Coordinates of C-alpha atoms and ligand atoms in Angstrom, one line a residue:
X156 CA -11.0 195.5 -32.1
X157 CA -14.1 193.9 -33.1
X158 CA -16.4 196.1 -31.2
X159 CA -14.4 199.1 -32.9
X160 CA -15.0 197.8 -36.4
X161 CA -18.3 197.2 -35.2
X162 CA -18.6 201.0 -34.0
X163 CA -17.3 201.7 -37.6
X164 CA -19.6 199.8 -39.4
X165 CA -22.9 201.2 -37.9
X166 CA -21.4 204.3 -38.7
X167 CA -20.7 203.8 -42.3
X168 CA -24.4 202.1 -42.4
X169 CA -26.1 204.5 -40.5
X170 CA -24.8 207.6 -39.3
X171 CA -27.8 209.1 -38.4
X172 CA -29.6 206.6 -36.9
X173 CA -28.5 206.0 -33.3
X174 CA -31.9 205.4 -31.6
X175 CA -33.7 202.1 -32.4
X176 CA -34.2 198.6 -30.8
X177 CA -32.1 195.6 -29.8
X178 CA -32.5 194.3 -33.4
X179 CA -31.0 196.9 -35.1
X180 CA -27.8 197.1 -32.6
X181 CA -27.5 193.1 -33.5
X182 CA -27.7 193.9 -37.3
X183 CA -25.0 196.8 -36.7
X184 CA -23.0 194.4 -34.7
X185 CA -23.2 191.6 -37.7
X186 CA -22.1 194.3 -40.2
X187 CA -19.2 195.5 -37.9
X188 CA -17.9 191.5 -37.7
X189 CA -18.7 191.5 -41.3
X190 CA -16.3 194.1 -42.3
X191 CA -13.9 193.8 -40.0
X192 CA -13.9 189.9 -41.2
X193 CA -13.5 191.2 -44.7
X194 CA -10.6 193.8 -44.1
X195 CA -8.3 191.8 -41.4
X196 CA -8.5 188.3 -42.8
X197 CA -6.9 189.5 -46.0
X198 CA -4.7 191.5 -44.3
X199 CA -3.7 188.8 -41.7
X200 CA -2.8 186.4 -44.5
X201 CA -0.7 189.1 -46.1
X202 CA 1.2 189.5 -43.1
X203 CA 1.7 185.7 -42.1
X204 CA 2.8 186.0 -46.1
X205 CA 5.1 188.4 -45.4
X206 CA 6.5 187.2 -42.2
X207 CA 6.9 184.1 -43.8
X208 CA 8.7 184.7 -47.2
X209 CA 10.7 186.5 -44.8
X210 CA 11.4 183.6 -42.5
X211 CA 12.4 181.5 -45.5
X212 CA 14.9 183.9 -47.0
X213 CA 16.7 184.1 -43.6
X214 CA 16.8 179.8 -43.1
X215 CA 17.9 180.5 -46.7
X216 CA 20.3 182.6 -46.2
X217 CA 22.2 181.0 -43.0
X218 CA 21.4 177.2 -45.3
X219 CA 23.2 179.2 -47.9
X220 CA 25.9 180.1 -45.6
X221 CA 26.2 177.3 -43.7
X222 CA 26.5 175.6 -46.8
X223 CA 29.2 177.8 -48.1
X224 CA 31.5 177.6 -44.9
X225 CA 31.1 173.6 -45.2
X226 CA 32.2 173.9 -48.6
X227 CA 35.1 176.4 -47.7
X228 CA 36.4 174.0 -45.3
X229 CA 35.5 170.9 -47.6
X230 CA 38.2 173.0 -50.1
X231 CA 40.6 173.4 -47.8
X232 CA 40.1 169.7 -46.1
X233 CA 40.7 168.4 -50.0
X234 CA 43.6 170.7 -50.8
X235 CA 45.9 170.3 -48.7
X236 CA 48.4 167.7 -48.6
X237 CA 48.4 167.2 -44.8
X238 CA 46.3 164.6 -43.3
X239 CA 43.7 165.4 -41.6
X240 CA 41.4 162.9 -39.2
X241 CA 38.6 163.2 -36.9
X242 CA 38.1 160.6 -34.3
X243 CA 34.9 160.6 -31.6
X244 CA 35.0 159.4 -28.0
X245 CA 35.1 155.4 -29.2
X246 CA 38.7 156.0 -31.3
X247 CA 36.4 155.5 -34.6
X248 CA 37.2 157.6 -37.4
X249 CA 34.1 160.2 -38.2
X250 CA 36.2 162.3 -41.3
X251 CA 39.1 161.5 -43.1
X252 CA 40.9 164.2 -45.8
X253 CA 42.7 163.0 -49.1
X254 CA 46.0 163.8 -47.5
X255 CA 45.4 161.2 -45.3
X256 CA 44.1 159.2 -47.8
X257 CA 47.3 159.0 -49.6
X258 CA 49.8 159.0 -47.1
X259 CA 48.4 156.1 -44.9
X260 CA 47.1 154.3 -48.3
X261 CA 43.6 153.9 -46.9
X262 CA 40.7 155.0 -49.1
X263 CA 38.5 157.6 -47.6
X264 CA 35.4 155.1 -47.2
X265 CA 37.5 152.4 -45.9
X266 CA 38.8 154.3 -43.0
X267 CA 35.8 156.3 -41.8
X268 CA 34.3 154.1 -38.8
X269 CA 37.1 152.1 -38.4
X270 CA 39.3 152.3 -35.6
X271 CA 42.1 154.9 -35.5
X272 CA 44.6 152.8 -34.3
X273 CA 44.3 149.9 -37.5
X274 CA 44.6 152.8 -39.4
X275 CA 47.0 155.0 -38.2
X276 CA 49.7 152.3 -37.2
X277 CA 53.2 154.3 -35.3
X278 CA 56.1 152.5 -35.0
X279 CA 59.3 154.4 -33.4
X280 CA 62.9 155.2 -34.9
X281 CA 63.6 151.2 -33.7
X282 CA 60.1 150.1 -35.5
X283 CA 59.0 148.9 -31.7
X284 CA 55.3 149.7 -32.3
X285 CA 53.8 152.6 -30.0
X286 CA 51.9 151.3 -26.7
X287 CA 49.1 153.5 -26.2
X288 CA 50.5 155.2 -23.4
X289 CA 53.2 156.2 -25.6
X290 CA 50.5 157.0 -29.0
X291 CA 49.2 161.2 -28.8
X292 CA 46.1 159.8 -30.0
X293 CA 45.1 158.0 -27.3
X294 CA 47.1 159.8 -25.0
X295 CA 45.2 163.1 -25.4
X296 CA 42.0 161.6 -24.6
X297 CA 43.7 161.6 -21.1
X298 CA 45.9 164.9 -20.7
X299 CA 43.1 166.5 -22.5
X300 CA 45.3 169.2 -24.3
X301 CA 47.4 169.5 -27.6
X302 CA 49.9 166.8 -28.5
X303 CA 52.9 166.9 -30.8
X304 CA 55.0 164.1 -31.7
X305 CA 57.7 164.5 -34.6
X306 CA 59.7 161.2 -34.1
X307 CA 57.0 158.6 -34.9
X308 CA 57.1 156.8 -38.0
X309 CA 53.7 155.6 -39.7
X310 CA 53.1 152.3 -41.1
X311 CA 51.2 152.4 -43.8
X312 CA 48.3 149.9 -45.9
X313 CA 51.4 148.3 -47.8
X314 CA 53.6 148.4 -44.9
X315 CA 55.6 151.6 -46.1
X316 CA 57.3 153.3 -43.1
X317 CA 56.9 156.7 -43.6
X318 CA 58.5 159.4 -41.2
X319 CA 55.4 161.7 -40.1
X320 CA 55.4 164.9 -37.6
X321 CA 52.1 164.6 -35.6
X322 CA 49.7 166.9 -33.7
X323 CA 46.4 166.1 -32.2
X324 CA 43.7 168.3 -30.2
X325 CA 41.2 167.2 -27.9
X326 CA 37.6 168.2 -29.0
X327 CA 36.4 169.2 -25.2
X328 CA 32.7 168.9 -24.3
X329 CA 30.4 171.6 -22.4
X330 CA 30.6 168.9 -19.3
X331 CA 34.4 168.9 -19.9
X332 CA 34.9 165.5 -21.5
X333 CA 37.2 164.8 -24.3
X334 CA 33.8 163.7 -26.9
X335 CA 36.9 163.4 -29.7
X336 CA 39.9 164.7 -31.0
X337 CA 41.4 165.8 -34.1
X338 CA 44.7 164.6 -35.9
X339 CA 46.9 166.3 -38.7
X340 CA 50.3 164.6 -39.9
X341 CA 52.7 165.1 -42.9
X342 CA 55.4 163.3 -43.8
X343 CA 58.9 164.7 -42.8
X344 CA 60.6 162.3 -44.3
X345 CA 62.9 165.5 -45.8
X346 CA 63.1 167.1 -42.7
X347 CA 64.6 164.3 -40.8
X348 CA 67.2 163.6 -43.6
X349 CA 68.6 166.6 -43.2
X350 CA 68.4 166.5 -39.6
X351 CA 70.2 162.9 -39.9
X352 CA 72.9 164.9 -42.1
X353 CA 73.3 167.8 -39.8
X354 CA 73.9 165.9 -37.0
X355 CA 76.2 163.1 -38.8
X356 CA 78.3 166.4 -39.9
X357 CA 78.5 167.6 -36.3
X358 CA 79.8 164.4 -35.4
X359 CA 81.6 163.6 -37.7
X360 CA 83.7 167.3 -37.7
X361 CA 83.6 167.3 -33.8
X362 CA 84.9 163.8 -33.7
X363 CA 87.5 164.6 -35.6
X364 CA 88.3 167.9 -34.2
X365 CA 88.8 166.3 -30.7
X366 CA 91.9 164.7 -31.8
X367 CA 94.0 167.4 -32.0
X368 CA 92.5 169.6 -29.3
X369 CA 93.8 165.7 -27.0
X370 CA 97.0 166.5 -28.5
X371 CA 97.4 170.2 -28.1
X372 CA 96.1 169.3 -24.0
X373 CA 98.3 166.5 -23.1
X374 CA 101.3 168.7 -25.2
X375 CA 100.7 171.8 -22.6
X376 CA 100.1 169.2 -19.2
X377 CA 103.1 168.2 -20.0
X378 CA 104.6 171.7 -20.6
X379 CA 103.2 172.9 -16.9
X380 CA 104.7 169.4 -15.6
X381 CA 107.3 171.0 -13.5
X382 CA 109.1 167.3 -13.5
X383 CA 109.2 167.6 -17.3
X384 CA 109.6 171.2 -18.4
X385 CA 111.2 174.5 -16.9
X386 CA 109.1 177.4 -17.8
X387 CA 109.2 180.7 -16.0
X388 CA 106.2 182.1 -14.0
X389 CA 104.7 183.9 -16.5
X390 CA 105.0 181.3 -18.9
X391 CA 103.3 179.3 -16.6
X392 CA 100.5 181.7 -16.5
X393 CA 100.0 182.0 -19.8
X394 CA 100.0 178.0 -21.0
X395 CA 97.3 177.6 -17.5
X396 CA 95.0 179.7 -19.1
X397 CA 95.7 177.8 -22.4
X398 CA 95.3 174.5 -21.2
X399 CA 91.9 175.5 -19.0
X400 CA 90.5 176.6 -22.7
X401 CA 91.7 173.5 -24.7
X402 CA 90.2 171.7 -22.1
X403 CA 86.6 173.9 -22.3
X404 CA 87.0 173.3 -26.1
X405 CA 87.5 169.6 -25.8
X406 CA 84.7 169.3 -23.3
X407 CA 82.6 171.2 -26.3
X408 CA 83.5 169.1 -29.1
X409 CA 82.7 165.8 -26.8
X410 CA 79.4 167.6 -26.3
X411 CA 78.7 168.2 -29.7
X412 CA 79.4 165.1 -30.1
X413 CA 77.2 163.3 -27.4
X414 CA 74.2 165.4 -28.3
X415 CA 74.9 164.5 -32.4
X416 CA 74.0 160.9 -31.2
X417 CA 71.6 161.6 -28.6
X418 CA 69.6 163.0 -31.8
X419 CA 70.0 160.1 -34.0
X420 CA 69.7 157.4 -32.1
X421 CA 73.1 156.2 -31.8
X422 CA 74.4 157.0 -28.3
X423 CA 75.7 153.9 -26.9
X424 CA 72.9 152.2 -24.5
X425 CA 73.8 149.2 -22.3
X426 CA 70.8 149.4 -19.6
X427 CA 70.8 147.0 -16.3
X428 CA 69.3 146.7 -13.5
X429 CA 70.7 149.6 -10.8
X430 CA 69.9 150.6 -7.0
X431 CA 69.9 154.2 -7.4
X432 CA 71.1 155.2 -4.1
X433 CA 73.6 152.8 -3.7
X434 CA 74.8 153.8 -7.1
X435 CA 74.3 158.0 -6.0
X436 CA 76.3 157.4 -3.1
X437 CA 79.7 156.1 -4.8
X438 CA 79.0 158.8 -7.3
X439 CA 78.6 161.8 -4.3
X440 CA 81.7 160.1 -2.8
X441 CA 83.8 161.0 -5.9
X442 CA 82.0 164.5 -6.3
X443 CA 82.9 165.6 -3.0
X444 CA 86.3 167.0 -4.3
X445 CA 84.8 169.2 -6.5
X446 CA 82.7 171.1 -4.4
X447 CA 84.5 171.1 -1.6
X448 CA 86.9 173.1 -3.2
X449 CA 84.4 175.2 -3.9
X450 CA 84.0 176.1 -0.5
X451 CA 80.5 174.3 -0.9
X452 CA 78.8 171.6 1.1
X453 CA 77.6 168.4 -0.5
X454 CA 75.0 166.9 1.1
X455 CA 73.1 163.2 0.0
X456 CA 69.6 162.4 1.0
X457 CA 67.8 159.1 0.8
X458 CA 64.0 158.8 0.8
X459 CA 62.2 161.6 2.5
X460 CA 64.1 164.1 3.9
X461 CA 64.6 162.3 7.1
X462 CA 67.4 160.4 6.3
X463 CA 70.5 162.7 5.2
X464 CA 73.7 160.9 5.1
X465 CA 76.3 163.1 4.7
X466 CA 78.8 162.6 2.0
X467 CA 81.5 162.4 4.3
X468 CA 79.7 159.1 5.5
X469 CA 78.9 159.7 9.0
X470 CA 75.1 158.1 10.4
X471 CA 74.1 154.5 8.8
X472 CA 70.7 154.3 8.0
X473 CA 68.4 151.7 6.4
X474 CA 68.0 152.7 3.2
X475 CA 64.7 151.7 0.9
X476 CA 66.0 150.1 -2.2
X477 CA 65.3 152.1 -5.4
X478 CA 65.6 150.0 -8.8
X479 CA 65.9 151.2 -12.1
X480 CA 66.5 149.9 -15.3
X481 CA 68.8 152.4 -17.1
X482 CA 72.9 152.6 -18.4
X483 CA 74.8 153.2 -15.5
X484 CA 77.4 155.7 -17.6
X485 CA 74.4 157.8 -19.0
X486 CA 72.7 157.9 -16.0
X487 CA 76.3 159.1 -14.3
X488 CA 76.5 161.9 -17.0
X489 CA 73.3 163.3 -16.1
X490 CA 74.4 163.4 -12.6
X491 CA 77.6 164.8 -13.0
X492 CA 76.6 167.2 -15.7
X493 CA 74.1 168.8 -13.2
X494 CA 76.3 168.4 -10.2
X495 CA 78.9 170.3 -12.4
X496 CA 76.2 172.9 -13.4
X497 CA 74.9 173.5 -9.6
X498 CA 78.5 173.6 -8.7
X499 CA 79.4 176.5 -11.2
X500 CA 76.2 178.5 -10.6
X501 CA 77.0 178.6 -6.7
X502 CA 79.0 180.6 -5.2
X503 CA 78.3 179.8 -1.3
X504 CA 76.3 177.4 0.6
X505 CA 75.5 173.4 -0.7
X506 CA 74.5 171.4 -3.1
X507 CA 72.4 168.4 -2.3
X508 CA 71.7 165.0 -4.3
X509 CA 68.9 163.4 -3.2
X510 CA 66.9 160.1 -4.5
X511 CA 63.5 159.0 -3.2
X512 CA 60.7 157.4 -5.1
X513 CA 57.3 156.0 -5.0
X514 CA 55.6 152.3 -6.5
X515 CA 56.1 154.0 -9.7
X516 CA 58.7 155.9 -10.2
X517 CA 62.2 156.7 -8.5
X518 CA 63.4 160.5 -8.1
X519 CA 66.4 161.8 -7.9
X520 CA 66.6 165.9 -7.3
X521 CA 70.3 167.7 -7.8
X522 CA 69.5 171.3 -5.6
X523 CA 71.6 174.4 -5.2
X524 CA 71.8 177.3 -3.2
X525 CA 72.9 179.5 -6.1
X526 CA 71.9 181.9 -8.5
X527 CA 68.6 180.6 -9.5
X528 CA 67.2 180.5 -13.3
X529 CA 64.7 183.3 -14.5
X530 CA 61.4 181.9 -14.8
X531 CA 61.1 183.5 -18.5
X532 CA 64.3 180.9 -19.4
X533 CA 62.9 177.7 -17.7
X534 CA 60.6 176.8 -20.5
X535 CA 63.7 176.9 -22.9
X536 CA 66.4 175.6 -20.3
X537 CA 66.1 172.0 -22.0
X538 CA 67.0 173.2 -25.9
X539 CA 70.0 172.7 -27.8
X540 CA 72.6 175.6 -27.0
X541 CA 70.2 177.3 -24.7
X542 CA 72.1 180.0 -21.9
X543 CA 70.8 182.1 -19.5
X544 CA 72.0 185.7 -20.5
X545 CA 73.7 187.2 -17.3
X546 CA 76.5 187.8 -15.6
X547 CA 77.0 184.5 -14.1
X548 CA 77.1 182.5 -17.7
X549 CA 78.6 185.3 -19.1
X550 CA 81.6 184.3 -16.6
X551 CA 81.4 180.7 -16.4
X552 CA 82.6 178.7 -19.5
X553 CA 79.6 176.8 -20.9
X554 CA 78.2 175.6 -24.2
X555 CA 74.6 175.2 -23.4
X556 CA 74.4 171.6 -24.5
X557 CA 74.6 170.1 -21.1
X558 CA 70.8 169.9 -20.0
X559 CA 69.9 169.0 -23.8
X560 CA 71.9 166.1 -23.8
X561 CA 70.4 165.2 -19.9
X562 CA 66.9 165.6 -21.4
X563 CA 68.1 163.1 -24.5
X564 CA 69.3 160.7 -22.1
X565 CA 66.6 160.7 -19.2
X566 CA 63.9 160.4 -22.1
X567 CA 66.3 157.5 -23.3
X568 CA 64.0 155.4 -20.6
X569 CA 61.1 157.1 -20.3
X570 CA 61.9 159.3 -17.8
X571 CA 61.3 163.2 -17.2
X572 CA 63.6 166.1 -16.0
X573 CA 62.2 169.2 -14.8
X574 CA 63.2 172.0 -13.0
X575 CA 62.4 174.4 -10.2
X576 CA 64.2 177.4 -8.9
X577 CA 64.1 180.3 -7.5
X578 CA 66.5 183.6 -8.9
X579 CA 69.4 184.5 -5.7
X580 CA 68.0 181.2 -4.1
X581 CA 68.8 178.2 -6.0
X582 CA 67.5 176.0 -8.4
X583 CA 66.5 171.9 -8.1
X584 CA 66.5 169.4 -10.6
X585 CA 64.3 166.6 -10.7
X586 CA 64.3 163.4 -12.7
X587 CA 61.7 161.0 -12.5
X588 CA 62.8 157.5 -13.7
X589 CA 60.4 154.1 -13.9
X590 CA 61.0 152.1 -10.9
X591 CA 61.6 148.8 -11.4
X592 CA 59.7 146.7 -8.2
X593 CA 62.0 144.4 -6.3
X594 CA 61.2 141.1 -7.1
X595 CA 61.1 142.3 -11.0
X596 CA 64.5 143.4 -10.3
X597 CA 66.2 140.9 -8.9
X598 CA 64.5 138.0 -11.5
X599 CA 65.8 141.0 -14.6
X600 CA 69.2 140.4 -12.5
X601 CA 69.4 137.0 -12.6
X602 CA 68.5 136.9 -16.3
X603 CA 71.7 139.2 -17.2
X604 CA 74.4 137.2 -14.7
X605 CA 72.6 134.2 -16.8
X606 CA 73.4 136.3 -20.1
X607 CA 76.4 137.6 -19.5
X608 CA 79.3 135.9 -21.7
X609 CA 81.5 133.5 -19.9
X610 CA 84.9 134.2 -20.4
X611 CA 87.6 131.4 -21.2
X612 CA 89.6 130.6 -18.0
X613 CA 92.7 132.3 -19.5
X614 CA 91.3 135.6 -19.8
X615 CA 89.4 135.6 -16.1
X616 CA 91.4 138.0 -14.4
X617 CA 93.6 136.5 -11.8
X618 CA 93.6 133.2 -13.2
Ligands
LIG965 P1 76.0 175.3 -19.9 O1 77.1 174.6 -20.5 O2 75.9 176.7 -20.3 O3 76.1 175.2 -18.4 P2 73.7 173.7 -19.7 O4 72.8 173.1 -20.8 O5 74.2 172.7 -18.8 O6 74.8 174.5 -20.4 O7 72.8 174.8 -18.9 C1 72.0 175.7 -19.7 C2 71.9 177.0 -18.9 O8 71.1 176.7 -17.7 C3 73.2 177.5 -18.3 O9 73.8 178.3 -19.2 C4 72.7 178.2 -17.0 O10 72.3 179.5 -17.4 C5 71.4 177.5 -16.6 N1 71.7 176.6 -15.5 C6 71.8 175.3 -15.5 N2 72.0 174.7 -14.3 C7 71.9 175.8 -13.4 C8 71.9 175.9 -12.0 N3 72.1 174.9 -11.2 N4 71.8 177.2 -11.5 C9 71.6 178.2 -12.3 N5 71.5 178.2 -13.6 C10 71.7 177.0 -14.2

């Protein structure tokens, strides 16, 4: 460049003269620097100018919108009434929104960098504050995905209990790691009292409905009671198919009624200490009616496979011993309800009751041969008044409320049902229970026989 401005230069300063000494070339060479000195400096500066006004409008511009999306989210953070938290990896609170502000009665200032859980204090529907294992905001730092809890209650700064539906999300790390999460509650206090009223109507109206349907059943047993009544044949026929729907109708309203207090709390609870499969194989005993007139096979297994007793009570094996602490009537209705169900969705083959279990928890597993479930209806299978749509409901009598109401009870003591199954090939349930360890069991045991009220010696039976 230099020798070309140089080139230049001599030009402009001599064109004719292109013979001449050393001196001369060095003088055309200064004047070349000179000049090109003298034109590219200037211009250089212009362009770093340039390049740098330019530079600044762009940090300007993303500042600007960078600036603008903080405050469009600032906006929305303020305005609405849901609160919102932030937490980091440590549990301490990094933002806090006005709506969180007022329901929790913490001031914005006071709860950023302060624990979450001093602020955010959840209690359940029987104020029994939340262990952490049971608390989405400490949870998710484990299961690392979205949490949703609408039955906690939060505790506020004056000790108000205040009904909230939560949600929390992990805030996942390149490496993977949950480096926070992020929290958003409202109160649904409304919500719930309607719920509370929905469901004390239900009760109420299917309580009082199941009266008369009693009646109207015992009134048409005792009509089919040959020893009491003389119908004709198609008499008969017609009060059978009577009585079979007044006692599908009574079996609904009972439902209704089970699942109305499953919701709020008030279903009647009186857990003990239980060995499950010495309490599964009374219950098979008793069920072996009903599927054998099925045609169907009813098969109990104890621990892994290996040890099938049948229900007719054949082989004697020694069996592990699997506690639980849990109501033996609820835990019988889940059994029987999803005995009944495998039962009616089989039409040949066996149904199999199994229980096993590990240090932590006990399983029990109900399995078919029949139908199956659609995979698209397993997700919903557990909802209130939820049917498979095909031929085989469409046939058998049902209400959907049956697995709802096993759901409500299983999660009564922290348990889990799920299900597996396969459509033309059957379908297993599986409930995972806490196991209760042996020697916990038997000092829990002692504890109720210590407990239990002693009755005067004129009302001990037999005496
Ligand atoms: P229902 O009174 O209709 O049996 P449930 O809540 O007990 O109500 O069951 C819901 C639905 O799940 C049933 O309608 C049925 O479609 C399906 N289902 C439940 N258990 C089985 C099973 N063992 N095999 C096939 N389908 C089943």
């Amino acid at each position: 460049m230099y020798v070309l401005f140089a080139r230049l230069a001599s030009d402009v300063a001599n064109p004719h003269l292109h013979v001449g000494g050393n001196l001369i070339h060095g003088v055309h060479i200064l004047i070349g620097v000179g000049i090109g000195v003298v034109v590219l400096l200037p211009l250089g500066i212009i362009m770093y100018r340039k390049s740098k006004r330019r530079h600044s409008a762009v940090t300007s511009l993303v500042r600007g919108q960078i600036r603008r999306e903080q405050l469009k989210s600032d906006i929305i953070l303020n305005a609405i009434e849901d609160g919102v938290l932030v937490v980091d990896e440590n549990h301490t609170i990094q933002l806090f929104n006005p709506g969180a502000a007022t329901l929790t009665g913490w001031s914005i200032d006071e709860a950023v960098g302060v624990d979450v859980f001093s602020v955010m204090r959840l209690v359940d529907d029987k104020n029994v504050e939340y262990g952490k294992e049971q608390n989405p905001l400490f949870r998710v730092y484990g299961e690392k995905k979205a949490l949703h809890d609408n039955h906690a209650t939060l505790v506020s700064r004056s000790q108000k209990r205040i009904p909230i539906s939560l949600s929390v999300s992990p805030l996942i790390s390149v490496d993977g790691k949950v480096s926070g999460a992020v929290g958003i509650f409202r109160d649904s206090s409304a919500e719930r009292n309607e719920e509370q009223r929905r469901a004390e109507f239900i009760s109420t109206a299917s309580h009082e409905m199941r009266t008369p349907v009693a009646a109207i059943e015992g009134y048409l047993a005792l009509a089919l009671n040959p020893n009491v009544s003389h119908i004709d044949s198609k008499a008969k026929e017609f009060l059978e198919k009577a009585h079979a729907s007044t006692q599908h109708l009574g079996k609904l309203f009972q439902d209704l009624l089970t699942s109305a207090k499953a919701e709020d709390g008030r279903l009647s609870n009186h857990p003990m200490i239980i060995e499950m499969s010495s309490f599964l194989e009374q219950l098979v005993d008793g069920l072996r009616f009903a599927a054998e007139k099925k045609g169907l096979k009813l098969e109990f297994v104890v621990g892994d496979n290996a040890a099938t007793i049948d229900a007719t009570g054949g082989s004697k094996v020694i069996k592990p011993l699997y506690y639980v602490q849990v109501d033996p009537d609820r835990i019988r209705e889940v059994v029987v309800n999803l005995f009944d169900n495998a039962v009616k969705y089989t039409d040949a083959g066996k149904v199999s009751i199994g229980v096993t279990g590990d240090n932590q928890v006990v399983q029990l597993r109900i399995s078919d041969t029949g139908v199956g479930i659609p995979p698209e209806d397993i997700p919903h299978l557990f909802q209130k008044f939820y049917r498979v749509d095909n031929s085989a409901t469409r046939t058998v009598g049902g209400s959907g409320l049956g697995l709802f109401i096993c759901r409500k009870i299983v999660e009564l003591y922290n348990g889990r049902i799920w299900v597996e199954s396969e459509l033309n090939k059957g379908t297993t349930f599986y409930i995972n229970l806490p196991r209760v360890n042996n020697q916990a069991a038997q000092q829990i045991q002692t504890k109720e026989v210590a407990q239990a009220p002693v009755l005067p010696v004129s009302a001990v039976p037999g005496s």
